[in-house]
Amino acid sequence: MAQWTSAVGAAQLARLLKSQQDRPAGPGSRRPPAYRALADGIRLLVLEGRVPVAARLPAERELALALSVSRTTVAAAYEALRTEGFLESRRGAGSWTAVPAGNPIPARGLEPLPPEALGSMIDLGCAALPAPEPWLTRAVQGALEELPPYARTHGDYPAGLPALRAMIADRYTARGIPTMPEQIMVTTGAMGAIDAICHLFGGRGERIAVESPSYANILQLMREAGARLVPVAMAEGLAGWDLDRWRQVLREAAPRIAYVVADFHNPTGALAEEDQRRRLVEAARSAGTVLVADETMSELWLDPDVEMPRPVCAFDPAGSTVVTVGSASKAFWAGMRIGWVRAAPDVIRSLVAARAYADLGTPVLEQLAVNWLFGTGGWEQAVAVRREQARDNRDALVAAVRRELPDWEFEVPRGGLTLWVRAGGLSGSRLAEAGERVGLRVPSGPRFGVDGAFEGYVRLPFTVGGAVAEEAAVRLAAAARLVESGGTVGAVAPGSFVA
């Protein structure tokens, strides 16, 4: 019986390998033998999760033809991978990817760093800050006081607690978008919301247009749902969307769904202008595309003079074209797994009906805690503290990276939690691997792209400040030197893998 569970074609593998070579490895780097470069490239794809574990690789002859190299080169690369534990083979069954004993299986997401690694590793993988206190504790205490009447019920509220649905609707109305509670569904975080939307509108094989780059975990969620992702390049720098490209994709590809982050885009930090929002909604309406607007970062403006445009849903208040997703996880705390969907009532009814076959509902206690925050003014106070903390972290990280890596390029966003950095001609995948060796967890650019795009980038979140931000930049510079010297060959240390 074969040990592989999926397969990677020769053309696909060649394309993924080529994406690692689009940028030079840096001045003074040593060029390894061809077989070694091929083995390292495949190993990196496995460690990045871009080639799954237990995926059958092409036969040696097929891959040699696709790469225009000798079969001997491919055979030597496969043998090196077998020796290192990244490949297993059996006569008649072929060869499939593996990970050495002691290495966690790649999950292709950006999960939090395991607790056992916190003491030795600086974590720049997860764009989330610690809980804002004392507001978290006060919210939970307030929720406990409100819990007894709900405890006498079955506790399943597929659409969300009526009180919280009404509160969220009122908050949209206060922003100038009249909203009824029937237009709101409470979900288990923004990921739960988008997962439900994808299953409702985007069946297996449906096209979904996404910004390029986009949020890594959402891209993976859509891939696993069987969607065909259609990337739409962002405008240069922090200029937001390229509307000409969007119109072309919506017209020619006719995607069922388009997913966008208009407010302090993850990972670039771009803020879409109001006219861009209006025109994108019009283009989506004309194409019959459901526009999913993720506004989880919308309250995280960091500079006091930022003028926030109207929400995307302001240009489709009925919610027939624009489905809006919000969340408490970025503005308040990632551990508060409360999200919501705003859409037309019939869309909400369909989402709620489908939920019976998923998670049934969102935890009542957490819903009561968020409702307490919204109703007492605690939310605004906590988010104000969050903005100040993120702004200080951003400024410290920017200064440290400019000092330690002056050749790296980026523009400083005016909100959000992430810095999108062009890594001076180095491979983001190799920087991520080298970072593990020097005690730094940093996600590489290809996590945020489709088909190996953005190899020359890394994402740096504003999650550390002060001396820790300075040390993170020092370690990042050390990782860059390792990559430049060709010193990234070798297995990742157990317990320190960036998933």
CSV table of C-alpha atoms in Angstrom, one decimal:
chain,number,residue,atom,x,y,z
A,1,MET,CA,0.0,0.0,0.0
A,2,ALA,CA,1.4,3.4,-1.0
A,3,GLN,CA,2.4,5.8,1.9
A,4,TRP,CA,1.6,9.0,0.0
A,5,THR,CA,-1.7,10.8,0.2
A,6,SER,CA,-1.3,13.4,-2.6
A,7,ALA,CA,0.9,14.0,-5.6
A,8,VAL,CA,2.9,16.9,-7.0
A,9,GLY,CA,3.3,17.1,-10.7
A,10,ALA,CA,6.7,17.7,-12.4
A,11,ALA,CA,5.5,21.1,-13.9
A,12,GLN,CA,4.1,22.2,-10.6
A,13,LEU,CA,7.2,21.3,-8.7
A,14,ALA,CA,9.4,23.0,-11.2
A,15,ARG,CA,7.3,26.2,-11.0
A,16,LEU,CA,7.6,26.2,-7.2
A,17,LEU,CA,11.3,25.6,-7.3
A,18,LYS,CA,11.7,28.4,-9.9
A,19,SER,CA,10.0,30.9,-7.5
A,20,GLN,CA,12.9,30.4,-5.0
A,21,GLN,CA,15.4,31.5,-7.7
A,22,ASP,CA,13.6,34.7,-8.9
A,23,ARG,CA,15.9,36.8,-6.7
A,24,PRO,CA,19.7,36.3,-6.3
A,25,ALA,CA,20.9,34.8,-3.0
A,26,GLY,CA,22.9,37.9,-2.2
A,27,PRO,CA,26.5,39.1,-2.6
A,28,GLY,CA,29.3,36.7,-1.8
A,29,SER,CA,27.0,33.7,-1.6
A,30,ARG,CA,28.4,30.3,-2.5
A,31,ARG,CA,26.8,28.4,-5.3
A,32,PRO,CA,26.1,24.8,-4.2
A,33,PRO,CA,26.3,21.8,-6.6
A,34,ALA,CA,23.2,21.4,-8.7
A,35,TYR,CA,22.0,18.3,-6.9
A,36,ARG,CA,22.4,20.1,-3.5
A,37,ALA,CA,20.5,23.2,-4.7
A,38,LEU,CA,17.7,21.0,-5.9
A,39,ALA,CA,17.6,19.0,-2.6
A,40,ASP,CA,17.6,22.3,-0.6
A,41,GLY,CA,14.9,23.7,-2.7
A,42,ILE,CA,12.6,20.7,-2.2
A,43,ARG,CA,13.4,20.6,1.5
A,44,LEU,CA,12.4,24.3,1.9
A,45,LEU,CA,9.2,23.7,0.0
A,46,VAL,CA,8.3,21.0,2.5
A,47,LEU,CA,9.3,23.1,5.6
A,48,GLU,CA,7.3,26.0,4.2
A,49,GLY,CA,4.3,23.7,3.8
A,50,ARG,CA,4.1,24.6,0.1
A,51,VAL,CA,4.6,20.9,-0.8
A,52,PRO,CA,2.6,18.8,1.7
A,53,VAL,CA,4.1,16.0,3.8
A,54,ALA,CA,3.3,12.6,2.3
A,55,ALA,CA,3.1,14.0,-1.2
A,56,ARG,CA,4.3,11.8,-4.0
A,57,LEU,CA,7.1,13.5,-6.0
A,58,PRO,CA,7.6,13.1,-9.8
A,59,ALA,CA,9.7,10.3,-11.1
A,60,GLU,CA,13.3,11.2,-11.6
A,61,ARG,CA,13.1,11.3,-15.4
A,62,GLU,CA,9.9,13.5,-15.4
A,63,LEU,CA,11.4,16.1,-13.0
A,64,ALA,CA,14.7,16.1,-14.9
A,65,LEU,CA,12.8,17.0,-18.1
A,66,ALA,CA,10.8,19.7,-16.4
A,67,LEU,CA,13.9,21.3,-14.9
A,68,SER,CA,16.2,20.8,-17.9
A,69,VAL,CA,18.8,19.0,-15.7
A,70,SER,CA,20.3,15.5,-15.9
A,71,ARG,CA,18.5,12.6,-14.3
A,72,THR,CA,21.7,12.0,-12.3
A,73,THR,CA,21.2,15.4,-10.7
A,74,VAL,CA,17.6,14.5,-9.7
A,75,ALA,CA,18.7,11.1,-8.4
A,76,ALA,CA,21.4,12.6,-6.3
A,77,ALA,CA,19.0,15.2,-4.9
A,78,TYR,CA,16.5,12.5,-4.0
A,79,GLU,CA,19.2,10.4,-2.3
A,80,ALA,CA,20.3,13.5,-0.2
A,81,LEU,CA,16.7,14.1,0.9
A,82,ARG,CA,16.3,10.4,1.8
A,83,THR,CA,19.5,10.6,3.9
A,84,GLU,CA,18.2,13.7,5.7
A,85,GLY,CA,14.8,12.2,6.4
A,86,PHE,CA,12.8,14.4,4.0
A,87,LEU,CA,12.0,11.7,1.5
A,88,GLU,CA,10.9,8.1,1.7
A,89,SER,CA,10.8,5.6,-1.2
A,90,ARG,CA,9.6,2.1,-2.0
A,91,ARG,CA,10.0,0.1,-5.1
A,92,GLY,CA,6.8,0.3,-7.1
A,93,ALA,CA,5.3,3.0,-5.0
A,94,GLY,CA,7.6,5.9,-5.8
A,95,SER,CA,9.0,8.6,-3.5
A,96,TRP,CA,7.1,10.8,-1.2
A,97,THR,CA,7.9,13.7,1.1
A,98,ALA,CA,8.5,13.3,4.9
A,99,VAL,CA,9.9,15.1,7.9
A,100,PRO,CA,12.7,13.8,10.1
A,101,ALA,CA,11.8,12.4,13.5
A,102,GLY,CA,11.4,15.2,16.0
A,103,ASN,CA,10.3,17.8,13.5
A,104,PRO,CA,6.6,18.9,13.7
A,105,ILE,CA,4.6,18.4,10.5
A,106,PRO,CA,4.1,21.7,8.6
A,107,ALA,CA,0.6,23.0,8.8
A,108,ARG,CA,1.0,25.8,6.2
A,109,GLY,CA,-0.5,28.4,8.5
A,110,LEU,CA,0.8,30.9,11.0
A,111,GLU,CA,0.1,29.2,14.3
A,112,PRO,CA,1.3,30.7,17.6
A,113,LEU,CA,4.7,29.7,18.8
A,114,PRO,CA,4.6,26.6,21.1
A,115,PRO,CA,4.8,27.6,24.8
A,116,GLU,CA,8.0,25.5,25.3
A,117,ALA,CA,9.8,27.7,22.7
A,118,LEU,CA,8.9,31.1,24.1
A,119,GLY,CA,12.0,31.4,26.3
A,120,SER,CA,14.5,31.0,23.4
A,121,MET,CA,12.7,32.3,20.4
A,122,ILE,CA,11.5,35.8,19.4
A,123,ASP,CA,8.1,35.2,17.7
A,124,LEU,CA,7.4,37.4,14.8
A,125,GLY,CA,5.1,34.8,13.2
A,126,CYS,CA,1.8,35.7,14.8
A,127,ALA,CA,0.4,39.3,14.3
A,128,ALA,CA,-1.3,39.4,17.7
A,129,LEU,CA,-0.7,41.3,20.9
A,130,PRO,CA,-1.2,40.2,24.6
A,131,ALA,CA,-4.6,40.8,26.1
A,132,PRO,CA,-5.3,44.4,27.2
A,133,GLU,CA,-5.8,44.5,30.9
A,134,PRO,CA,-7.7,45.2,33.0
A,135,TRP,CA,-10.4,45.2,30.3
A,136,LEU,CA,-10.2,41.5,29.6
A,137,THR,CA,-10.7,40.6,33.2
A,138,ARG,CA,-13.5,43.1,33.7
A,139,ALA,CA,-15.3,41.8,30.6
A,140,VAL,CA,-15.2,38.2,31.8
A,141,GLN,CA,-16.5,39.3,35.2
A,142,GLY,CA,-19.3,41.2,33.6
A,143,ALA,CA,-20.1,38.2,31.4
A,144,LEU,CA,-20.3,35.9,34.4
A,145,GLU,CA,-22.8,38.3,36.0
A,146,GLU,CA,-25.0,38.1,32.9
A,147,LEU,CA,-24.6,34.3,32.4
A,148,PRO,CA,-27.3,32.8,34.8
A,149,PRO,CA,-30.3,33.3,32.5
A,150,TYR,CA,-28.4,31.8,29.5
A,151,ALA,CA,-27.2,28.9,31.6
A,152,ARG,CA,-30.8,27.8,32.0
A,153,THR,CA,-31.1,27.3,28.2
A,154,HIS,CA,-29.5,24.8,25.9
A,155,GLY,CA,-26.8,27.3,25.1
A,156,ASP,CA,-26.9,26.9,21.3
A,157,TYR,CA,-27.4,30.2,19.4
A,158,PRO,CA,-26.5,29.5,15.8
A,159,ALA,CA,-27.0,33.2,14.8
A,160,GLY,CA,-25.4,34.5,18.0
A,161,LEU,CA,-26.9,35.9,21.2
A,162,PRO,CA,-29.7,38.3,20.3
A,163,ALA,CA,-28.2,41.0,22.6
A,164,LEU,CA,-24.9,40.9,20.8
A,165,ARG,CA,-26.4,40.8,17.3
A,166,ALA,CA,-28.4,43.9,18.2
A,167,MET,CA,-25.3,45.6,19.7
A,168,ILE,CA,-23.2,44.9,16.5
A,169,ALA,CA,-26.0,46.1,14.3
A,170,ASP,CA,-26.3,49.4,16.3
A,171,ARG,CA,-22.5,49.9,15.9
A,172,TYR,CA,-22.8,49.7,12.1
A,173,THR,CA,-25.8,52.1,12.3
A,174,ALA,CA,-23.7,54.5,14.3
A,175,ARG,CA,-21.1,54.4,11.5
A,176,GLY,CA,-23.7,55.5,9.0
A,177,ILE,CA,-24.8,52.1,7.7
A,178,PRO,CA,-28.3,51.3,8.9
A,179,THR,CA,-28.3,47.7,10.0
A,180,MET,CA,-30.8,45.4,11.6
A,181,PRO,CA,-29.9,42.5,13.9
A,182,GLU,CA,-31.2,40.2,11.2
A,183,GLN,CA,-28.2,41.2,9.1
A,184,ILE,CA,-25.7,39.9,11.7
A,185,MET,CA,-24.4,36.5,12.5
A,186,VAL,CA,-21.9,36.0,15.3
A,187,THR,CA,-19.2,33.5,14.5
A,188,THR,CA,-16.1,31.8,16.1
A,189,GLY,CA,-13.6,34.4,15.0
A,190,ALA,CA,-13.1,35.9,11.5
A,191,MET,CA,-11.8,32.6,10.3
A,192,GLY,CA,-15.0,30.9,11.2
A,193,ALA,CA,-16.9,33.6,9.4
A,194,ILE,CA,-14.9,33.3,6.2
A,195,ASP,CA,-15.0,29.5,6.3
A,196,ALA,CA,-18.8,29.7,6.4
A,197,ILE,CA,-19.0,32.2,3.6
A,198,CYS,CA,-16.7,30.1,1.4
A,199,HIS,CA,-18.8,27.0,1.9
A,200,LEU,CA,-22.0,28.9,1.1
A,201,PHE,CA,-20.8,30.7,-2.0
A,202,GLY,CA,-17.7,29.0,-3.1
A,203,GLY,CA,-18.0,25.3,-3.7
A,204,ARG,CA,-15.1,23.1,-4.7
A,205,GLY,CA,-13.6,24.3,-7.9
A,206,GLU,CA,-15.1,27.8,-7.7
A,207,ARG,CA,-12.8,30.7,-8.4
A,208,ILE,CA,-12.1,33.2,-5.6
A,209,ALA,CA,-10.3,36.4,-6.4
A,210,VAL,CA,-7.8,37.5,-3.7
A,211,GLU,CA,-5.4,40.3,-3.3
A,212,SER,CA,-1.8,39.5,-4.0
A,213,PRO,CA,-0.3,39.3,-1.4
A,214,SER,CA,-3.1,38.4,1.1
A,215,TYR,CA,-3.5,36.9,4.6
A,216,ALA,CA,-1.8,33.5,4.6
A,217,ASN,CA,-4.3,31.6,6.8
A,218,ILE,CA,-7.2,32.7,4.7
A,219,LEU,CA,-5.5,31.6,1.5
A,220,GLN,CA,-4.9,28.2,3.0
A,221,LEU,CA,-8.4,28.0,4.2
A,222,MET,CA,-9.6,28.6,0.7
A,223,ARG,CA,-7.2,26.1,-0.8
A,224,GLU,CA,-8.4,23.4,1.6
A,225,ALA,CA,-12.0,24.2,0.6
A,226,GLY,CA,-11.1,23.3,-2.9
A,227,ALA,CA,-11.2,26.9,-4.3
A,228,ARG,CA,-9.2,28.0,-7.4
A,229,LEU,CA,-7.5,31.2,-6.2
A,230,VAL,CA,-7.1,34.1,-8.7
A,231,PRO,CA,-4.5,36.6,-7.5
A,232,VAL,CA,-5.0,40.3,-8.2
A,233,ALA,CA,-1.8,42.3,-7.7
A,234,MET,CA,-1.9,45.2,-5.2
A,235,ALA,CA,-0.8,48.7,-6.3
A,236,GLU,CA,2.7,49.7,-5.5
A,237,GLY,CA,3.6,50.5,-1.9
A,238,LEU,CA,0.6,51.5,0.2
A,239,ALA,CA,-1.5,52.7,-2.7
A,240,GLY,CA,-4.2,50.1,-2.1
A,241,TRP,CA,-5.9,48.3,-4.9
A,242,ASP,CA,-5.2,48.4,-8.7
A,243,LEU,CA,-8.7,48.9,-9.9
A,244,ASP,CA,-7.9,48.2,-13.6
A,245,ARG,CA,-6.6,44.8,-12.6
A,246,TRP,CA,-9.6,44.1,-10.5
A,247,ARG,CA,-12.0,45.0,-13.3
A,248,GLN,CA,-10.1,42.8,-15.7
A,249,VAL,CA,-10.2,39.8,-13.3
A,250,LEU,CA,-13.8,40.3,-12.4
A,251,ARG,CA,-14.8,40.5,-16.0
A,252,GLU,CA,-12.7,37.7,-17.4
A,253,ALA,CA,-12.4,35.2,-14.6
A,254,ALA,CA,-15.9,35.8,-13.2
A,255,PRO,CA,-15.0,34.7,-9.7
A,256,ARG,CA,-17.8,33.6,-7.4
A,257,ILE,CA,-16.2,35.4,-4.4
A,258,ALA,CA,-13.6,38.2,-4.1
A,259,TYR,CA,-11.8,38.5,-0.7
A,260,VAL,CA,-10.3,41.9,0.3
A,261,VAL,CA,-8.8,43.7,3.3
A,262,ALA,CA,-9.5,47.4,2.8
A,263,ASP,CA,-8.4,48.6,6.2
A,264,PHE,CA,-4.7,48.3,6.9
A,265,HIS,CA,-4.3,45.3,4.7
A,266,ASN,CA,-2.5,42.2,6.0
A,267,PRO,CA,0.4,42.0,5.2
A,268,THR,CA,1.2,45.3,3.4
A,269,GLY,CA,-0.7,47.7,5.7
A,270,ALA,CA,-2.3,49.6,2.8
A,271,LEU,CA,-5.5,51.6,3.4
A,272,ALA,CA,-7.9,51.6,0.4
A,273,GLU,CA,-9.2,55.0,-0.5
A,274,GLU,CA,-12.9,55.7,-0.4
A,275,ASP,CA,-13.2,56.0,-4.2
A,276,GLN,CA,-11.4,52.7,-4.6
A,277,ARG,CA,-14.0,51.1,-2.3
A,278,ARG,CA,-16.9,52.5,-4.3
A,279,ARG,CA,-15.5,51.5,-7.6
A,280,LEU,CA,-14.6,47.9,-6.5
A,281,VAL,CA,-18.2,47.4,-5.2
A,282,GLU,CA,-19.6,48.6,-8.5
A,283,ALA,CA,-17.3,46.3,-10.4
A,284,ALA,CA,-18.2,43.3,-8.2
A,285,ARG,CA,-21.9,44.1,-8.5
A,286,SER,CA,-21.6,44.2,-12.3
A,287,ALA,CA,-19.7,40.9,-12.4
A,288,GLY,CA,-22.2,39.1,-10.0
A,289,THR,CA,-19.3,38.5,-7.6
A,290,VAL,CA,-19.8,38.4,-3.8
A,291,LEU,CA,-17.3,40.8,-2.3
A,292,VAL,CA,-16.1,39.7,1.1
A,293,ALA,CA,-14.7,42.7,3.0
A,294,ASP,CA,-12.5,41.7,6.0
A,295,GLU,CA,-12.4,44.7,8.4
A,296,THR,CA,-10.7,43.1,11.4
A,297,MET,CA,-8.0,45.8,11.3
A,298,SER,CA,-10.4,48.7,10.8
A,299,GLU,CA,-10.0,50.2,14.3
A,300,LEU,CA,-6.3,49.9,14.3
A,301,TRP,CA,-5.3,53.3,12.9
A,302,LEU,CA,-2.0,54.2,14.6
A,303,ASP,CA,-1.4,57.8,13.6
A,304,PRO,CA,-3.8,60.3,15.1
A,305,ASP,CA,-4.3,62.3,11.9
A,306,VAL,CA,-5.5,59.2,9.8
A,307,GLU,CA,-8.8,59.9,8.2
A,308,MET,CA,-10.7,56.6,7.9
A,309,PRO,CA,-12.8,56.1,4.7
A,310,ARG,CA,-16.3,54.8,5.0
A,311,PRO,CA,-16.6,51.0,5.2
A,312,VAL,CA,-16.8,49.0,2.1
A,313,CYS,CA,-20.4,48.0,3.0
A,314,ALA,CA,-21.4,51.7,3.0
A,315,PHE,CA,-21.6,51.4,-0.8
A,316,ASP,CA,-23.9,48.3,-0.5
A,317,PRO,CA,-25.9,48.9,2.7
A,318,ALA,CA,-28.4,46.2,1.9
A,319,GLY,CA,-25.6,43.6,1.9
A,320,SER,CA,-26.5,41.9,-1.4
A,321,THR,CA,-23.1,42.3,-2.9
A,322,VAL,CA,-20.8,43.1,0.1
A,323,VAL,CA,-20.5,40.6,2.9
A,324,THR,CA,-18.6,42.2,5.8
A,325,VAL,CA,-16.5,40.2,8.3
A,326,GLY,CA,-15.5,41.7,11.6
A,327,SER,CA,-13.7,40.4,14.7
A,328,ALA,CA,-12.5,41.1,18.2
A,329,SER,CA,-9.2,39.2,17.7
A,330,LYS,CA,-7.0,41.9,16.2
A,331,ALA,CA,-8.4,45.1,17.8
A,332,PHE,CA,-8.9,43.5,21.3
A,333,TRP,CA,-7.3,40.0,21.8
A,334,ALA,CA,-6.7,36.9,19.6
A,335,GLY,CA,-7.9,34.7,22.5
A,336,MET,CA,-11.3,36.3,22.3
A,337,ARG,CA,-12.6,34.2,19.4
A,338,ILE,CA,-15.6,36.3,18.5
A,339,GLY,CA,-16.3,37.4,14.9
A,340,TRP,CA,-19.3,38.4,13.0
A,341,VAL,CA,-20.8,38.6,9.5
A,342,ARG,CA,-22.9,41.5,8.2
A,343,ALA,CA,-24.9,40.7,5.0
A,344,ALA,CA,-28.4,40.7,3.6
A,345,PRO,CA,-30.9,38.9,5.9
A,346,ASP,CA,-31.4,36.0,3.4
A,347,VAL,CA,-27.6,35.5,3.3
A,348,ILE,CA,-27.5,35.4,7.1
A,349,ARG,CA,-30.4,32.9,7.1
A,350,SER,CA,-28.5,30.6,4.7
A,351,LEU,CA,-25.3,30.9,6.8
A,352,VAL,CA,-27.2,30.1,10.0
A,353,ALA,CA,-28.9,27.1,8.4
A,354,ALA,CA,-25.6,25.7,7.2
A,355,ARG,CA,-24.1,26.1,10.6
A,356,ALA,CA,-26.1,23.2,12.0
A,357,TYR,CA,-23.6,21.0,10.2
A,358,ALA,CA,-20.5,22.8,11.4
A,359,ASP,CA,-20.0,24.2,15.0
A,360,LEU,CA,-23.7,24.9,16.0
A,361,GLY,CA,-22.7,28.2,17.6
A,362,THR,CA,-20.2,30.5,19.3
A,363,PRO,CA,-19.3,30.2,23.1
A,364,VAL,CA,-21.9,32.1,25.1
A,365,LEU,CA,-19.5,33.4,27.8
A,366,GLU,CA,-17.2,35.0,25.2
A,367,GLN,CA,-20.2,36.6,23.4
A,368,LEU,CA,-21.3,38.1,26.7
A,369,ALA,CA,-17.8,39.4,27.4
A,370,VAL,CA,-17.7,41.2,24.0
A,371,ASN,CA,-21.3,42.5,24.6
A,372,TRP,CA,-20.1,43.9,27.9
A,373,LEU,CA,-17.2,45.7,26.3
A,374,PHE,CA,-19.4,47.2,23.6
A,375,GLY,CA,-22.0,48.3,26.1
A,376,THR,CA,-19.8,49.9,28.8
A,377,GLY,CA,-17.3,51.8,26.7
A,378,GLY,CA,-14.6,49.2,27.7
A,379,TRP,CA,-14.0,48.4,24.0
A,380,GLU,CA,-13.0,51.9,23.1
A,381,GLN,CA,-10.7,52.3,26.1
A,382,ALA,CA,-9.0,48.9,25.4
A,383,VAL,CA,-8.6,49.6,21.7
A,384,ALA,CA,-7.1,53.0,22.5
A,385,VAL,CA,-4.4,51.3,24.6
A,386,ARG,CA,-4.0,48.7,21.9
A,387,ARG,CA,-3.3,51.5,19.3
A,388,GLU,CA,-0.7,53.1,21.5
A,389,GLN,CA,1.1,49.9,22.1
A,390,ALA,CA,1.1,48.9,18.4
A,391,ARG,CA,2.3,52.4,17.4
A,392,ASP,CA,5.2,52.2,19.9
A,393,ASN,CA,6.1,48.7,18.7
A,394,ARG,CA,5.9,49.8,15.1
A,395,ASP,CA,8.2,52.7,15.6
A,396,ALA,CA,10.8,50.7,17.5
A,397,LEU,CA,10.8,47.9,15.0
A,398,VAL,CA,11.1,50.3,12.0
A,399,ALA,CA,14.0,52.0,13.6
A,400,ALA,CA,15.8,48.8,14.5
A,401,VAL,CA,15.4,47.2,11.0
A,402,ARG,CA,16.6,50.4,9.3
A,403,ARG,CA,19.6,50.4,11.5
A,404,GLU,CA,20.5,46.7,11.2
A,405,LEU,CA,19.4,46.1,7.6
A,406,PRO,CA,19.6,49.5,5.8
A,407,ASP,CA,19.3,47.9,2.3
A,408,TRP,CA,15.9,46.4,3.0
A,409,GLU,CA,12.9,48.2,1.6
A,410,PHE,CA,9.5,49.0,3.1
A,411,GLU,CA,7.0,51.7,3.5
A,412,VAL,CA,5.7,52.4,7.0
A,413,PRO,CA,1.9,51.8,7.3
A,414,ARG,CA,-0.3,54.2,9.3
A,415,GLY,CA,-2.2,51.4,10.9
A,416,GLY,CA,-2.6,47.7,11.3
A,417,LEU,CA,-0.1,45.3,12.8
A,418,THR,CA,2.3,44.3,10.0
A,419,LEU,CA,5.3,45.6,8.0
A,420,TRP,CA,5.8,44.1,4.5
A,421,VAL,CA,9.5,44.1,3.8
A,422,ARG,CA,11.5,43.5,0.6
A,423,ALA,CA,14.5,41.6,1.9
A,424,GLY,CA,17.4,43.1,-0.1
A,425,GLY,CA,17.4,40.4,-2.8
A,426,LEU,CA,17.4,37.5,-0.3
A,427,SER,CA,15.1,34.5,-0.3
A,428,GLY,CA,12.3,34.9,2.3
A,429,SER,CA,12.1,31.2,2.6
A,430,ARG,CA,15.7,30.9,3.4
A,431,LEU,CA,15.5,33.8,5.8
A,432,ALA,CA,12.7,32.0,7.7
A,433,GLU,CA,14.8,28.9,7.9
A,434,ALA,CA,17.9,30.7,9.0
A,435,GLY,CA,15.9,32.7,11.5
A,436,GLU,CA,15.0,29.5,13.3
A,437,ARG,CA,18.7,28.8,13.8
A,438,VAL,CA,19.4,32.2,15.4
A,439,GLY,CA,16.2,32.3,17.6
A,440,LEU,CA,13.8,34.3,15.4
A,441,ARG,CA,10.5,33.1,14.0
A,442,VAL,CA,9.6,35.1,10.9
A,443,PRO,CA,7.1,34.2,8.1
A,444,SER,CA,8.4,34.3,4.5
A,445,GLY,CA,6.7,36.1,1.7
A,446,PRO,CA,5.4,33.1,-0.2
A,447,ARG,CA,3.1,32.3,2.7
A,448,PHE,CA,1.1,35.4,1.5
A,449,GLY,CA,1.1,34.7,-2.2
A,450,VAL,CA,-0.2,32.2,-4.7
A,451,ASP,CA,2.1,29.8,-6.6
A,452,GLY,CA,5.4,30.9,-4.9
A,453,ALA,CA,5.0,34.6,-5.3
A,454,PHE,CA,6.9,37.1,-3.0
A,455,GLU,CA,9.9,34.9,-2.4
A,456,GLY,CA,11.9,38.1,-1.8
A,457,TYR,CA,9.7,39.3,1.1
A,458,VAL,CA,9.1,38.7,4.8
A,459,ARG,CA,6.3,40.0,7.0
A,460,LEU,CA,7.2,41.6,10.4
A,461,PRO,CA,4.4,42.2,12.8
A,462,PHE,CA,4.3,44.9,15.5
A,463,THR,CA,4.1,42.5,18.3
A,464,VAL,CA,7.4,43.3,20.1
A,465,GLY,CA,8.9,46.7,21.1
A,466,GLY,CA,11.8,48.2,23.0
A,467,ALA,CA,14.8,46.1,23.6
A,468,VAL,CA,13.0,43.0,22.2
A,469,ALA,CA,12.4,44.7,18.8
A,470,GLU,CA,16.1,45.7,18.7
A,471,GLU,CA,17.2,42.2,19.4
A,472,ALA,CA,14.8,40.8,16.8
A,473,ALA,CA,16.4,43.1,14.2
A,474,VAL,CA,19.9,41.9,15.3
A,475,ARG,CA,18.8,38.3,14.9
A,476,LEU,CA,17.2,39.1,11.5
A,477,ALA,CA,20.5,40.6,10.3
A,478,ALA,CA,22.3,37.5,11.6
A,479,ALA,CA,19.9,35.3,9.6
A,480,ALA,CA,20.5,37.5,6.5
A,481,ARG,CA,24.3,36.9,6.9
A,482,LEU,CA,23.7,33.2,7.1
A,483,VAL,CA,21.7,33.2,3.9
A,484,GLU,CA,24.3,35.4,2.1
A,485,SER,CA,27.0,33.0,3.1
A,486,GLY,CA,25.0,29.9,2.0
A,487,GLY,CA,24.9,28.7,5.6
A,488,THR,CA,21.2,27.5,5.7
A,489,VAL,CA,21.7,23.8,4.9
A,490,GLY,CA,20.6,21.5,7.6
A,491,ALA,CA,17.4,20.3,9.4
A,492,VAL,CA,15.4,22.7,11.6
A,493,ALA,CA,15.9,22.2,15.3
A,494,PRO,CA,13.1,20.1,17.0
A,495,GLY,CA,10.4,22.3,18.6
A,496,SER,CA,11.2,25.4,16.7
A,497,PHE,CA,9.5,25.0,13.3
A,498,VAL,CA,7.5,27.9,12.0
A,499,ALA,CA,4.1,26.4,11.0
